[in-house]
Amino acid sequence: MRIYLALFLLVVSTAIFAQDRPVFKIIGPDSLIMDIYQPAIRSEKKVPAMVFYFGGGWSGWNFDKFRPHAEYFSKRGLVTILVDYRVGKKHGTSPAASLRDAKSALRYVRSNAENLGIDPDKIIACGGSAGGHLAAACAVIEGFNEPSDDLKISCIPNALVLFNPVIDNGPGGYGYERVQEYYREFSPLHNLNSMAPPTLFMVGTNDRHVPVETAEYYQRVMERMGLRCDLNIYEGEKHGFFNYHHFDMYKETLLDTDEFLQSLGYLDTNPKIKIE
């Protein structure tokens, strides 16, 4: 049964703003940043981190999409991070470049864990749609590494939170026409392996980009390998149903994510936060 959080904020906090905005990667003319939110109450111990990748088909730029999620989970005690990455409309780049940047971001977070107060063994990659693809791909795909990256630093997250992720990029799957030359190396569904971390997969029954059948198959494959994949299916919901402007579903998926992270031992039940 879902654990519902109380509706009152029990921590001393006003509006939370990103406290750091480092440039994590310079590639050609592009400087890529991340917004880092520290917990409202700092802990002496290292805490988990949530790294968010926005959606947009590796083409649209939507850096702020997960800001409400980042603010909420920073109040819950995690370090939360919004990641910029190159996209087609803004940078003229391919989906492959987006994945290279996503991997670079996770390596930056892990290599700077000490300074950021992060437990490097508790990094949660999160994303919606194409951003969900990037989060999953960092976990299971070996290629698409930036040559300038230190490959001794792992880009594999310790957990995944996927909001209607486009995990099948093969024929008939999302984005195939853009990645068909390398889809077998790019598609998470085609590369699932034993390195895949515990995963929360959320999808609506009316999603035209991510069929429920695909999500169910992804879960079956993971479970056959003895891996954890929690699949939450939301009746009647379309692609993007989890975004803040769909407030009721934003709240429901936020609470489902909170419960999943509690089950991993990444969150305690307190502090309890008002969702607004």
PDB file of C-alpha atoms in Angstrom, residues 24-266:
ATOM      1  CA  PHE A  24      30.616  20.009 -16.007  1.00  0.00           C
ATOM      2  CA  LYS A  25      31.654  19.772 -19.639  1.00  0.00           C
ATOM      3  CA  ILE A  26      33.017  21.995 -22.381  1.00  0.00           C
ATOM      4  CA  ILE A  27      32.798  20.481 -25.833  1.00  0.00           C
ATOM      5  CA  GLY A  28      33.498  22.634 -28.875  1.00  0.00           C
ATOM      6  CA  PRO A  29      31.514  25.861 -28.463  1.00  0.00           C
ATOM      7  CA  ASP A  30      29.168  24.356 -25.872  1.00  0.00           C
ATOM      8  CA  SER A  31      29.468  24.705 -22.104  1.00  0.00           C
ATOM      9  CA  LEU A  32      27.137  22.340 -20.272  1.00  0.00           C
ATOM     10  CA  ILE A  33      25.967  23.133 -16.766  1.00  0.00           C
ATOM     11  CA  MET A  34      24.133  21.414 -13.938  1.00  0.00           C
ATOM     12  CA  ASP A  35      22.002  22.937 -11.197  1.00  0.00           C
ATOM     13  CA  ILE A  36      22.800  21.366  -7.836  1.00  0.00           C
ATOM     14  CA  TYR A  37      20.367  21.548  -4.915  1.00  0.00           C
ATOM     15  CA  GLN A  38      21.722  20.788  -1.473  1.00  0.00           C
ATOM     16  CA  PRO A  39      19.389  19.506   1.268  1.00  0.00           C
ATOM     17  CA  ALA A  40      17.635  22.140   3.366  1.00  0.00           C
ATOM     18  CA  ILE A  41      19.215  20.521   6.420  1.00  0.00           C
ATOM     19  CA  ARG A  42      22.772  19.369   5.795  1.00  0.00           C
ATOM     20  CA  SER A  43      23.870  16.034   7.180  1.00  0.00           C
ATOM     21  CA  GLU A  44      27.335  15.110   8.381  1.00  0.00           C
ATOM     22  CA  LYS A  45      27.037  11.826   6.522  1.00  0.00           C
ATOM     23  CA  LYS A  46      27.118  11.483   2.755  1.00  0.00           C
ATOM     24  CA  VAL A  47      23.663  11.320   1.192  1.00  0.00           C
ATOM     25  CA  PRO A  48      22.240   9.849  -2.031  1.00  0.00           C
ATOM     26  CA  ALA A  49      21.966  12.021  -5.132  1.00  0.00           C
ATOM     27  CA  MET A  50      19.262  12.201  -7.795  1.00  0.00           C
ATOM     28  CA  VAL A  51      20.422  13.193 -11.285  1.00  0.00           C
ATOM     29  CA  PHE A  52      17.600  14.358 -13.579  1.00  0.00           C
ATOM     30  CA  TYR A  53      17.586  14.315 -17.393  1.00  0.00           C
ATOM     31  CA  PHE A  54      14.822  16.285 -19.123  1.00  0.00           C
ATOM     32  CA  GLY A  55      12.891  14.880 -22.086  1.00  0.00           C
ATOM     33  CA  GLY A  56      12.300  16.259 -25.543  1.00  0.00           C
ATOM     34  CA  GLY A  57      13.236  13.571 -28.034  1.00  0.00           C
ATOM     35  CA  TRP A  58      16.993  14.412 -27.802  1.00  0.00           C
ATOM     36  CA  SER A  59      15.927  17.490 -29.780  1.00  0.00           C
ATOM     37  CA  GLY A  60      13.982  19.911 -27.571  1.00  0.00           C
ATOM     38  CA  TRP A  61      15.657  21.730 -24.679  1.00  0.00           C
ATOM     39  CA  ASN A  62      13.623  21.612 -21.430  1.00  0.00           C
ATOM     40  CA  PHE A  63      16.184  22.159 -18.680  1.00  0.00           C
ATOM     41  CA  ASP A  64      13.630  23.171 -16.012  1.00  0.00           C
ATOM     42  CA  LYS A  65      11.216  20.253 -16.497  1.00  0.00           C
ATOM     43  CA  PHE A  66      12.289  18.408 -13.362  1.00  0.00           C
ATOM     44  CA  ARG A  67      12.899  21.457 -11.167  1.00  0.00           C
ATOM     45  CA  PRO A  68       9.811  20.775  -8.978  1.00  0.00           C
ATOM     46  CA  HIS A  69      11.003  17.193  -8.467  1.00  0.00           C
ATOM     47  CA  ALA A  70      14.520  18.380  -7.620  1.00  0.00           C
ATOM     48  CA  GLU A  71      13.206  20.906  -5.093  1.00  0.00           C
ATOM     49  CA  TYR A  72      10.986  18.315  -3.408  1.00  0.00           C
ATOM     50  CA  PHE A  73      13.667  15.657  -3.025  1.00  0.00           C
ATOM     51  CA  SER A  74      16.252  18.168  -1.809  1.00  0.00           C
ATOM     52  CA  LYS A  75      13.796  19.012   0.986  1.00  0.00           C
ATOM     53  CA  ARG A  76      13.588  15.272   1.641  1.00  0.00           C
ATOM     54  CA  GLY A  77      17.335  15.224   2.298  1.00  0.00           C
ATOM     55  CA  LEU A  78      18.941  14.266  -1.027  1.00  0.00           C
ATOM     56  CA  VAL A  79      21.348  16.175  -3.219  1.00  0.00           C
ATOM     57  CA  THR A  80      19.445  16.753  -6.464  1.00  0.00           C
ATOM     58  CA  ILE A  81      20.884  17.731  -9.800  1.00  0.00           C
ATOM     59  CA  LEU A  82      19.400  19.024 -13.059  1.00  0.00           C
ATOM     60  CA  VAL A  83      21.625  18.152 -16.022  1.00  0.00           C
ATOM     61  CA  ASP A  84      22.058  20.054 -19.258  1.00  0.00           C
ATOM     62  CA  TYR A  85      22.990  18.099 -22.367  1.00  0.00           C
ATOM     63  CA  ARG A  86      23.223  18.747 -26.083  1.00  0.00           C
ATOM     64  CA  VAL A  87      20.063  18.447 -28.155  1.00  0.00           C
ATOM     65  CA  GLY A  88      19.256  18.733 -31.841  1.00  0.00           C
ATOM     66  CA  LYS A  89      17.313  22.002 -31.980  1.00  0.00           C
ATOM     67  CA  LYS A  90      19.691  23.968 -29.760  1.00  0.00           C
ATOM     68  CA  HIS A  91      23.054  22.444 -30.601  1.00  0.00           C
ATOM     69  CA  GLY A  92      22.523  20.699 -33.937  1.00  0.00           C
ATOM     70  CA  THR A  93      23.614  17.387 -32.455  1.00  0.00           C
ATOM     71  CA  SER A  94      22.498  13.765 -32.661  1.00  0.00           C
ATOM     72  CA  PRO A  95      20.976  11.526 -29.960  1.00  0.00           C
ATOM     73  CA  ALA A  96      24.412   9.931 -29.660  1.00  0.00           C
ATOM     74  CA  ALA A  97      25.842  13.239 -28.420  1.00  0.00           C
ATOM     75  CA  SER A  98      23.056  13.473 -25.839  1.00  0.00           C
ATOM     76  CA  LEU A  99      24.056  10.090 -24.438  1.00  0.00           C
ATOM     77  CA  ARG A 100      27.742  10.985 -24.328  1.00  0.00           C
ATOM     78  CA  ASP A 101      26.843  14.089 -22.308  1.00  0.00           C
ATOM     79  CA  ALA A 102      24.584  12.126 -19.966  1.00  0.00           C
ATOM     80  CA  LYS A 103      27.453   9.766 -19.189  1.00  0.00           C
ATOM     81  CA  SER A 104      29.842  12.682 -18.684  1.00  0.00           C
ATOM     82  CA  ALA A 105      27.429  14.205 -16.164  1.00  0.00           C
ATOM     83  CA  LEU A 106      27.285  11.049 -14.042  1.00  0.00           C
ATOM     84  CA  ARG A 107      31.066  10.772 -14.079  1.00  0.00           C
ATOM     85  CA  TYR A 108      31.319  14.400 -12.959  1.00  0.00           C
ATOM     86  CA  VAL A 109      28.909  13.790 -10.079  1.00  0.00           C
ATOM     87  CA  ARG A 110      30.686  10.643  -8.937  1.00  0.00           C
ATOM     88  CA  SER A 111      34.166  12.187  -9.205  1.00  0.00           C
ATOM     89  CA  ASN A 112      33.028  15.222  -7.182  1.00  0.00           C
ATOM     90  CA  ALA A 113      30.998  13.251  -4.647  1.00  0.00           C
ATOM     91  CA  GLU A 114      33.204  14.213  -1.708  1.00  0.00           C
ATOM     92  CA  ASN A 115      32.839  17.957  -2.290  1.00  0.00           C
ATOM     93  CA  LEU A 116      29.110  17.655  -2.960  1.00  0.00           C
ATOM     94  CA  GLY A 117      28.375  15.596   0.148  1.00  0.00           C
ATOM     95  CA  ILE A 118      27.206  12.647  -1.993  1.00  0.00           C
ATOM     96  CA  ASP A 119      27.527   8.938  -1.361  1.00  0.00           C
ATOM     97  CA  PRO A 120      29.066   7.800  -4.688  1.00  0.00           C
ATOM     98  CA  ASP A 121      27.447   4.381  -4.265  1.00  0.00           C
ATOM     99  CA  LYS A 122      23.931   5.839  -4.037  1.00  0.00           C
ATOM    100  CA  ILE A 123      23.422   7.802  -7.238  1.00  0.00           C
ATOM    101  CA  ILE A 124      19.941   7.648  -8.758  1.00  0.00           C
ATOM    102  CA  ALA A 125      19.576   8.508 -12.442  1.00  0.00           C
ATOM    103  CA  CYS A 126      16.126   9.829 -13.338  1.00  0.00           C
ATOM    104  CA  GLY A 127      14.515  11.033 -16.530  1.00  0.00           C
ATOM    105  CA  GLY A 128      11.380  11.360 -18.584  1.00  0.00           C
ATOM    106  CA  SER A 129      10.854  10.206 -22.161  1.00  0.00           C
ATOM    107  CA  ALA A 130      14.184  10.694 -23.991  1.00  0.00           C
ATOM    108  CA  GLY A 131      15.667  11.718 -20.636  1.00  0.00           C
ATOM    109  CA  GLY A 132      14.497   8.377 -19.282  1.00  0.00           C
ATOM    110  CA  HIS A 133      16.303   6.740 -22.181  1.00  0.00           C
ATOM    111  CA  LEU A 134      19.509   8.543 -21.193  1.00  0.00           C
ATOM    112  CA  ALA A 135      19.219   7.467 -17.563  1.00  0.00           C
ATOM    113  CA  ALA A 136      18.640   3.819 -18.527  1.00  0.00           C
ATOM    114  CA  ALA A 137      21.309   3.900 -21.221  1.00  0.00           C
ATOM    115  CA  CYS A 138      23.943   5.119 -18.760  1.00  0.00           C
ATOM    116  CA  ALA A 139      23.239   1.955 -16.788  1.00  0.00           C
ATOM    117  CA  VAL A 140      23.332  -0.689 -19.525  1.00  0.00           C
ATOM    118  CA  ILE A 141      25.097   0.632 -22.641  1.00  0.00           C
ATOM    119  CA  GLU A 142      28.870   0.324 -22.894  1.00  0.00           C
ATOM    120  CA  GLY A 143      29.572   2.666 -25.795  1.00  0.00           C
ATOM    121  CA  PHE A 144      28.921   6.353 -26.477  1.00  0.00           C
ATOM    122  CA  ASN A 145      31.622   7.594 -24.107  1.00  0.00           C
ATOM    123  CA  GLU A 146      33.212  10.994 -24.611  1.00  0.00           C
ATOM    124  CA  PRO A 147      36.878  10.447 -25.537  1.00  0.00           C
ATOM    125  CA  SER A 148      37.900  13.107 -23.012  1.00  0.00           C
ATOM    126  CA  ASP A 149      36.109  11.320 -20.121  1.00  0.00           C
ATOM    127  CA  ASP A 150      38.026   9.355 -17.511  1.00  0.00           C
ATOM    128  CA  LEU A 151      36.580   5.918 -18.195  1.00  0.00           C
ATOM    129  CA  LYS A 152      37.924   4.615 -14.897  1.00  0.00           C
ATOM    130  CA  ILE A 153      35.069   6.556 -13.270  1.00  0.00           C
ATOM    131  CA  SER A 154      31.838   4.592 -13.632  1.00  0.00           C
ATOM    132  CA  CYS A 155      28.797   6.199 -15.235  1.00  0.00           C
ATOM    133  CA  ILE A 156      26.521   3.372 -14.056  1.00  0.00           C
ATOM    134  CA  PRO A 157      23.908   4.660 -11.592  1.00  0.00           C
ATOM    135  CA  ASN A 158      22.930   2.690  -8.501  1.00  0.00           C
ATOM    136  CA  ALA A 159      19.195   3.050  -9.118  1.00  0.00           C
ATOM    137  CA  LEU A 160      16.886   4.256 -11.881  1.00  0.00           C
ATOM    138  CA  VAL A 161      13.643   6.227 -11.775  1.00  0.00           C
ATOM    139  CA  LEU A 162      12.141   6.252 -15.271  1.00  0.00           C
ATOM    140  CA  PHE A 163       9.119   8.343 -16.259  1.00  0.00           C
ATOM    141  CA  ASN A 164       7.678   6.909 -19.525  1.00  0.00           C
ATOM    142  CA  PRO A 165      11.189   6.254 -20.862  1.00  0.00           C
ATOM    143  CA  VAL A 166      11.744   5.508 -24.544  1.00  0.00           C
ATOM    144  CA  ILE A 167      13.718   2.335 -23.936  1.00  0.00           C
ATOM    145  CA  ASP A 168      13.022   0.627 -27.293  1.00  0.00           C
ATOM    146  CA  ASN A 169      14.764   2.424 -30.164  1.00  0.00           C
ATOM    147  CA  GLY A 170      14.602  -0.472 -32.587  1.00  0.00           C
ATOM    148  CA  PRO A 171      12.304  -0.851 -35.625  1.00  0.00           C
ATOM    149  CA  GLY A 172       8.850   0.233 -34.537  1.00  0.00           C
ATOM    150  CA  GLY A 173      10.244   1.866 -31.397  1.00  0.00           C
ATOM    151  CA  TYR A 174      10.643   5.551 -30.644  1.00  0.00           C
ATOM    152  CA  GLY A 175      13.366   7.441 -32.493  1.00  0.00           C
ATOM    153  CA  TYR A 176      14.360   4.576 -34.786  1.00  0.00           C
ATOM    154  CA  GLU A 177      14.460   6.826 -37.852  1.00  0.00           C
ATOM    155  CA  ARG A 178      17.097   8.974 -36.127  1.00  0.00           C
ATOM    156  CA  VAL A 179      19.290   6.210 -34.699  1.00  0.00           C
ATOM    157  CA  GLN A 180      18.714   3.310 -37.093  1.00  0.00           C
ATOM    158  CA  GLU A 181      22.386   3.061 -38.027  1.00  0.00           C
ATOM    159  CA  TYR A 182      23.345   2.361 -34.419  1.00  0.00           C
ATOM    160  CA  TYR A 183      20.112   1.416 -32.647  1.00  0.00           C
ATOM    161  CA  ARG A 184      21.428  -1.980 -31.511  1.00  0.00           C
ATOM    162  CA  GLU A 185      24.134  -0.225 -29.505  1.00  0.00           C
ATOM    163  CA  PHE A 186      21.859   2.655 -28.389  1.00  0.00           C
ATOM    164  CA  SER A 187      18.581   1.041 -27.300  1.00  0.00           C
ATOM    165  CA  PRO A 188      18.360   0.038 -23.601  1.00  0.00           C
ATOM    166  CA  LEU A 189      15.893  -2.742 -24.378  1.00  0.00           C
ATOM    167  CA  HIS A 190      18.433  -4.325 -26.731  1.00  0.00           C
ATOM    168  CA  ASN A 191      21.250  -4.069 -24.181  1.00  0.00           C
ATOM    169  CA  LEU A 192      19.769  -5.114 -20.854  1.00  0.00           C
ATOM    170  CA  ASN A 193      22.381  -6.900 -18.774  1.00  0.00           C
ATOM    171  CA  SER A 194      23.197  -7.852 -15.205  1.00  0.00           C
ATOM    172  CA  MET A 195      24.557  -4.368 -14.476  1.00  0.00           C
ATOM    173  CA  ALA A 196      21.060  -2.861 -14.612  1.00  0.00           C
ATOM    174  CA  PRO A 197      20.305  -1.402 -11.154  1.00  0.00           C
ATOM    175  CA  PRO A 198      16.972  -1.486  -9.269  1.00  0.00           C
ATOM    176  CA  THR A 199      14.483   0.333 -11.468  1.00  0.00           C
ATOM    177  CA  LEU A 200      11.156   2.112 -11.081  1.00  0.00           C
ATOM    178  CA  PHE A 201       9.396   2.253 -14.472  1.00  0.00           C
ATOM    179  CA  MET A 202       6.262   4.454 -14.719  1.00  0.00           C
ATOM    180  CA  VAL A 203       4.014   4.583 -17.785  1.00  0.00           C
ATOM    181  CA  GLY A 204       0.423   5.418 -18.728  1.00  0.00           C
ATOM    182  CA  THR A 205      -1.914   3.101 -20.633  1.00  0.00           C
ATOM    183  CA  ASN A 206      -2.536   5.743 -23.330  1.00  0.00           C
ATOM    184  CA  ASP A 207       1.121   6.515 -24.041  1.00  0.00           C
ATOM    185  CA  ARG A 208       1.591   6.561 -27.827  1.00  0.00           C
ATOM    186  CA  HIS A 209       5.393   6.517 -27.590  1.00  0.00           C
ATOM    187  CA  VAL A 210       5.931   3.863 -24.912  1.00  0.00           C
ATOM    188  CA  PRO A 211       3.441   0.985 -25.182  1.00  0.00           C
ATOM    189  CA  VAL A 212       2.564  -0.795 -21.959  1.00  0.00           C
ATOM    190  CA  GLU A 213       3.503  -4.058 -23.681  1.00  0.00           C
ATOM    191  CA  THR A 214       7.042  -2.764 -24.181  1.00  0.00           C
ATOM    192  CA  ALA A 215       7.282  -1.758 -20.528  1.00  0.00           C
ATOM    193  CA  GLU A 216       6.012  -5.175 -19.430  1.00  0.00           C
ATOM    194  CA  TYR A 217       8.556  -6.936 -21.648  1.00  0.00           C
ATOM    195  CA  TYR A 218      11.354  -4.764 -20.229  1.00  0.00           C
ATOM    196  CA  GLN A 219      10.282  -5.772 -16.728  1.00  0.00           C
ATOM    197  CA  ARG A 220      10.143  -9.483 -17.644  1.00  0.00           C
ATOM    198  CA  VAL A 221      13.632  -9.417 -19.107  1.00  0.00           C
ATOM    199  CA  MET A 222      15.033  -7.750 -15.993  1.00  0.00           C
ATOM    200  CA  GLU A 223      13.264 -10.180 -13.684  1.00  0.00           C
ATOM    201  CA  ARG A 224      14.526 -13.178 -15.667  1.00  0.00           C
ATOM    202  CA  MET A 225      18.023 -11.938 -14.869  1.00  0.00           C
ATOM    203  CA  GLY A 226      17.139 -11.734 -11.188  1.00  0.00           C
ATOM    204  CA  LEU A 227      16.959  -7.933 -11.232  1.00  0.00           C
ATOM    205  CA  ARG A 228      14.398  -5.619  -9.704  1.00  0.00           C
ATOM    206  CA  CYS A 229      12.079  -3.638 -11.962  1.00  0.00           C
ATOM    207  CA  ASP A 230       8.978  -2.129 -10.343  1.00  0.00           C
ATOM    208  CA  LEU A 231       6.471  -1.338 -13.103  1.00  0.00           C
ATOM    209  CA  ASN A 232       3.740   1.173 -12.237  1.00  0.00           C
ATOM    210  CA  ILE A 233       0.999   1.485 -14.869  1.00  0.00           C
ATOM    211  CA  TYR A 234      -1.351   4.475 -14.677  1.00  0.00           C
ATOM    212  CA  GLU A 235      -4.755   3.941 -16.251  1.00  0.00           C
ATOM    213  CA  GLY A 236      -5.737   6.387 -18.984  1.00  0.00           C
ATOM    214  CA  GLU A 237      -2.593   8.519 -18.763  1.00  0.00           C
ATOM    215  CA  LYS A 238      -0.716   9.815 -21.801  1.00  0.00           C
ATOM    216  CA  HIS A 239       2.928  10.560 -22.470  1.00  0.00           C
ATOM    217  CA  GLY A 240       4.248  13.237 -20.108  1.00  0.00           C
ATOM    218  CA  PHE A 241       1.528  12.643 -17.511  1.00  0.00           C
ATOM    219  CA  PHE A 242       4.003  13.020 -14.629  1.00  0.00           C
ATOM    220  CA  ASN A 243       4.924  16.661 -15.309  1.00  0.00           C
ATOM    221  CA  TYR A 244       4.116  19.368 -12.785  1.00  0.00           C
ATOM    222  CA  HIS A 245       1.289  20.920 -14.830  1.00  0.00           C
ATOM    223  CA  HIS A 246      -0.566  17.587 -14.441  1.00  0.00           C
ATOM    224  CA  PHE A 247      -0.496  18.199 -10.704  1.00  0.00           C
ATOM    225  CA  ASP A 248      -2.504  15.207  -9.475  1.00  0.00           C
ATOM    226  CA  MET A 249      -0.339  12.758 -11.432  1.00  0.00           C
ATOM    227  CA  TYR A 250       2.805  14.712 -10.612  1.00  0.00           C
ATOM    228  CA  LYS A 251       1.951  14.235  -6.942  1.00  0.00           C
ATOM    229  CA  GLU A 252       1.096  10.547  -7.352  1.00  0.00           C
ATOM    230  CA  THR A 253       4.274   9.682  -9.245  1.00  0.00           C
ATOM    231  CA  LEU A 254       6.326  11.781  -6.816  1.00  0.00           C
ATOM    232  CA  LEU A 255       4.976   9.761  -3.902  1.00  0.00           C
ATOM    233  CA  ASP A 256       5.563   6.509  -5.791  1.00  0.00           C
ATOM    234  CA  THR A 257       9.170   7.574  -6.361  1.00  0.00           C
ATOM    235  CA  ASP A 258       9.535   8.494  -2.704  1.00  0.00           C
ATOM    236  CA  GLU A 259       8.263   5.083  -1.648  1.00  0.00           C
ATOM    237  CA  PHE A 260      10.612   3.312  -4.087  1.00  0.00           C
ATOM    238  CA  LEU A 261      13.615   5.195  -2.699  1.00  0.00           C
ATOM    239  CA  GLN A 262      12.533   4.360   0.837  1.00  0.00           C
ATOM    240  CA  SER A 263      12.456   0.676  -0.132  1.00  0.00           C
ATOM    241  CA  LEU A 264      16.100   0.958  -1.244  1.00  0.00           C
ATOM    242  CA  GLY A 265      17.104   2.589   2.040  1.00  0.00           C
ATOM    243  CA  TYR A 266      17.905   5.863   0.267  1.00  0.00           C
TER     244      TYR A 266
END
